[in-house]
Tab-separated table of C-alpha atoms and ligand atoms in Angstrom:
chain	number	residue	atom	x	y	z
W	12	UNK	CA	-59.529	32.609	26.832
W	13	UNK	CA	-59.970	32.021	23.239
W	14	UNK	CA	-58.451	35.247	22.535
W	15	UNK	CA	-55.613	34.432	24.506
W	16	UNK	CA	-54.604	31.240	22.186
W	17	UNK	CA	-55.118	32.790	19.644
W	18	UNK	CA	-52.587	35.388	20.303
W	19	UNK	CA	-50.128	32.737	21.891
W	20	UNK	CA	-50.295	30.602	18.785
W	21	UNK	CA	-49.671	34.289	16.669
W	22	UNK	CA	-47.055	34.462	18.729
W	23	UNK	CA	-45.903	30.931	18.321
W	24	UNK	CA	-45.951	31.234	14.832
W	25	UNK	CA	-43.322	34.149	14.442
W	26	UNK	CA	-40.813	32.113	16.410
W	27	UNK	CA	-41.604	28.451	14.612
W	28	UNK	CA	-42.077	29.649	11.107
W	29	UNK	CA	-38.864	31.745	10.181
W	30	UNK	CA	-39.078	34.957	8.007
W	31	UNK	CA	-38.934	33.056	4.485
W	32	UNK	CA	-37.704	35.842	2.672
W	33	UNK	CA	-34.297	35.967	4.621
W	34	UNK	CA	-34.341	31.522	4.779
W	35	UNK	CA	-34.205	31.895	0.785
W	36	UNK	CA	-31.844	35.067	0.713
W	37	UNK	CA	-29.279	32.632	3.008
W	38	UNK	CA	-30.254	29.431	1.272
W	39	UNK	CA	-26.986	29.238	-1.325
W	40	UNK	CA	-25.086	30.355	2.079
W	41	UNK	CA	-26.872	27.522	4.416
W	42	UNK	CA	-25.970	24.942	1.408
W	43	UNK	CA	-23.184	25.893	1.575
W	44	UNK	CA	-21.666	25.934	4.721
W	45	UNK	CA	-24.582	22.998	5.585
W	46	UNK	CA	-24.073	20.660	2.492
W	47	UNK	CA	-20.915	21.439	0.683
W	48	UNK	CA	-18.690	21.794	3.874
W	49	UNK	CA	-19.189	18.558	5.204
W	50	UNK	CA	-19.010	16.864	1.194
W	51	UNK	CA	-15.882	18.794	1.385
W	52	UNK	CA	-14.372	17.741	4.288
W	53	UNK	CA	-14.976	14.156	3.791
W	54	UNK	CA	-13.631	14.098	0.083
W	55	UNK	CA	-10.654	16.318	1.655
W	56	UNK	CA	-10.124	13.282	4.495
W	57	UNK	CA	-11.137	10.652	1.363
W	58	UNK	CA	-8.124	12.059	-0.630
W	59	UNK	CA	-6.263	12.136	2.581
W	60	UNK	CA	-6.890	8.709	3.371
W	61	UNK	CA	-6.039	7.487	0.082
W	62	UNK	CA	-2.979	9.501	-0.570
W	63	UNK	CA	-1.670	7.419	2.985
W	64	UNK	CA	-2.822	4.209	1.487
W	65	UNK	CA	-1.154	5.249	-1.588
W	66	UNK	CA	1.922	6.122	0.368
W	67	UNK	CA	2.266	3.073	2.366
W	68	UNK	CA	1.442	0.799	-0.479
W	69	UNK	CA	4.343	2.320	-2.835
W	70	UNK	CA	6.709	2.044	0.585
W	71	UNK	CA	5.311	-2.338	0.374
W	72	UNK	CA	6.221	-2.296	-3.208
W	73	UNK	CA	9.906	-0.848	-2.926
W	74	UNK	CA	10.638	-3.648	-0.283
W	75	UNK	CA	9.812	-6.112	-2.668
W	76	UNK	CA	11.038	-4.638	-5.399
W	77	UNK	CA	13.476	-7.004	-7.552
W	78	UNK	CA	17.135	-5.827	-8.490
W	79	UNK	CA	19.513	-7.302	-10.801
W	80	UNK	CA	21.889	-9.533	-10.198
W	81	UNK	CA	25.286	-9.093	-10.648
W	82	UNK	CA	27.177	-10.636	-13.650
W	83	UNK	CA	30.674	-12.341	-13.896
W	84	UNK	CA	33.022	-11.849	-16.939
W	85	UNK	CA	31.216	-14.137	-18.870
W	86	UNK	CA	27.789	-12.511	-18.436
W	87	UNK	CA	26.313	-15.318	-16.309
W	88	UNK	CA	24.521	-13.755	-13.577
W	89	UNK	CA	26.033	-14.004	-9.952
W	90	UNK	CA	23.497	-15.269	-7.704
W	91	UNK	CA	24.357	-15.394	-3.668
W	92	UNK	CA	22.607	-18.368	-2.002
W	93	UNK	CA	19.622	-17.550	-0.158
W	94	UNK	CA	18.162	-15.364	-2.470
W	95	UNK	CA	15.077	-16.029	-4.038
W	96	UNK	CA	16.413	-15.361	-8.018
W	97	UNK	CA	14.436	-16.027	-11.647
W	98	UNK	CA	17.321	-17.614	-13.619
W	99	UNK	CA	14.951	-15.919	-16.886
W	100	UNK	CA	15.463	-12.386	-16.156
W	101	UNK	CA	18.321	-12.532	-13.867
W	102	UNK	CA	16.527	-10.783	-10.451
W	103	UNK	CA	17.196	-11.860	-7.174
W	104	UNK	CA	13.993	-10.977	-5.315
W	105	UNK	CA	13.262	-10.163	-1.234
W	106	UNK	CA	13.365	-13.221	0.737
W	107	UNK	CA	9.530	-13.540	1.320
W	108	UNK	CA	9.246	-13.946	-2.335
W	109	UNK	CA	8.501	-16.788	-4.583
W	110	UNK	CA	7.419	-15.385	-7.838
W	111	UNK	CA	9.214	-13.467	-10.289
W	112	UNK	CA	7.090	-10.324	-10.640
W	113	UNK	CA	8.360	-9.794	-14.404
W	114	UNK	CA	7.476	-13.020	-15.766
W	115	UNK	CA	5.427	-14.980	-13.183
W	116	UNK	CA	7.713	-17.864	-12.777
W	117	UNK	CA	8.621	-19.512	-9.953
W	118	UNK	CA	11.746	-17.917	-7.953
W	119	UNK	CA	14.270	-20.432	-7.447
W	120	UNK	CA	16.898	-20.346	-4.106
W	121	UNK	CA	20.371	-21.941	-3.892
W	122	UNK	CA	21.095	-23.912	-0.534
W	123	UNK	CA	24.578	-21.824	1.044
W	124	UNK	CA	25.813	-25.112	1.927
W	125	UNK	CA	26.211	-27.261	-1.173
W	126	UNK	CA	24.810	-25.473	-4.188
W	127	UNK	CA	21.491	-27.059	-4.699
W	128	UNK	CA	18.784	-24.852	-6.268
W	129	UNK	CA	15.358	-25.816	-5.239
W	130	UNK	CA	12.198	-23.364	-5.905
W	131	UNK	CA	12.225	-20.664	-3.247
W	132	UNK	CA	8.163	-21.604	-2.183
W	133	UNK	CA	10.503	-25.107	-1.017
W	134	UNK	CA	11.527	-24.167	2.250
W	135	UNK	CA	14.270	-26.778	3.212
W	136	UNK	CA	17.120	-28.087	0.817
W	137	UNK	CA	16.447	-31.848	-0.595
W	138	UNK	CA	19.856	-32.490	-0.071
W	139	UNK	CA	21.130	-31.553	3.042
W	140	UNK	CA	18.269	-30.347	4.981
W	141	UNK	CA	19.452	-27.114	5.457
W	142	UNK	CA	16.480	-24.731	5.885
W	143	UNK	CA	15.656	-21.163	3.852
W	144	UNK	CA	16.756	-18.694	6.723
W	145	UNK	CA	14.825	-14.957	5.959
W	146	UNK	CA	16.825	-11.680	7.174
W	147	UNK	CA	19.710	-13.959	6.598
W	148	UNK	CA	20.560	-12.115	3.214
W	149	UNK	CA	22.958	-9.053	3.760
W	150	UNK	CA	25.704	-11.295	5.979
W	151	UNK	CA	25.967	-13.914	3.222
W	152	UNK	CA	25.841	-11.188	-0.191
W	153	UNK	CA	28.840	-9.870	1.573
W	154	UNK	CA	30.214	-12.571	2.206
W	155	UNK	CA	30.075	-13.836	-1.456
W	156	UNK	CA	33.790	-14.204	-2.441
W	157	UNK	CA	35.062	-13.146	-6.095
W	158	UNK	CA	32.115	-11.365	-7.163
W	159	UNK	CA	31.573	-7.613	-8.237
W	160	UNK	CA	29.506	-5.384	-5.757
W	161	UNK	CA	26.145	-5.681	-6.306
W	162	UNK	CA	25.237	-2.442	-9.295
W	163	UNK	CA	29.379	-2.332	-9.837
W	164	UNK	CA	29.049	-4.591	-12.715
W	165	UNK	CA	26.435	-1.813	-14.184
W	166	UNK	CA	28.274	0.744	-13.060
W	167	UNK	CA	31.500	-0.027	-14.554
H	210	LIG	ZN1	11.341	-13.700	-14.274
H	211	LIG	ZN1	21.649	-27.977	0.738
């Protein structure tokens, strides 16, 4: 019976413990394929992931991006009503905004209806009550009478 373990656990032994010699002749292989693959396939989906961020966070910045406003004969910069502007560097900023991203100061928004310029964070005209409309921005720029197209005055 003895005999019989000891043979069994011989036998055991040949299948548990692996031949070494070929274990350390695959080891870089095993590291490889074991270690470095995955590492590589989560810096590969890291990059990935960051390159999307990346993407989507230039794509945020380009909608908010300021432009220039457009300037009469005089050089005094056209500003349509319902734009967030900065009177400073003569931007007119995307309607969500209320700080000039060039100098940090406080956007400022003329009411359409009579004129008043009130900071752009100030949601309703002190005057007449009339309310800071968002999306309402392309309708009313083209509307603006007199002035240059908006990059024309650059342009020409
Ligand atoms: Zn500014
Ligand atoms: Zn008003």
């Amino acid at each position: 019976m003895a005999d019989f373990w000891t043979q069994f656990l011989q036998l055991l032994a040949k299948i548990v413990i692996p031949d070494w010699g070929t274990v350390i002749a695959v080891l870089p292989i095993l590291l490889v394929l074991g270690v470095l693959g995955p590492v590589m396939t989560l810096l590969a989906l890291g990059w990935a992931a960051a390159a999307v961020r990346e993407h989507r966070g230039h794509a945020r910045l380009a909608s908010i991006e300021a432009r220039s406003a457009a300037r009469d004969v005089l050089g005094v910069p056209i500003v349509p009503p319902n734009v967030p502007y900065c009177a400073r560097d003569a931007l007119l900023f995307a309607p969500r905004e209320t700080r000039c991203s060039v100098c940090g100061r406080d956007l400022q928004v003329r009411c359409p209806v009579d004129g008043t310029v009130r900071p752009a964070a100030r949601q309703v005209c002190a005057a007449c009550g009339t309310r800071f409309v968002l999306g309402e921005l392309p309708a009313l720029v083209a509307a603006s009478p007199g002035g240059p197209p908006p990059g024309g005055a650059a342009a020409a």
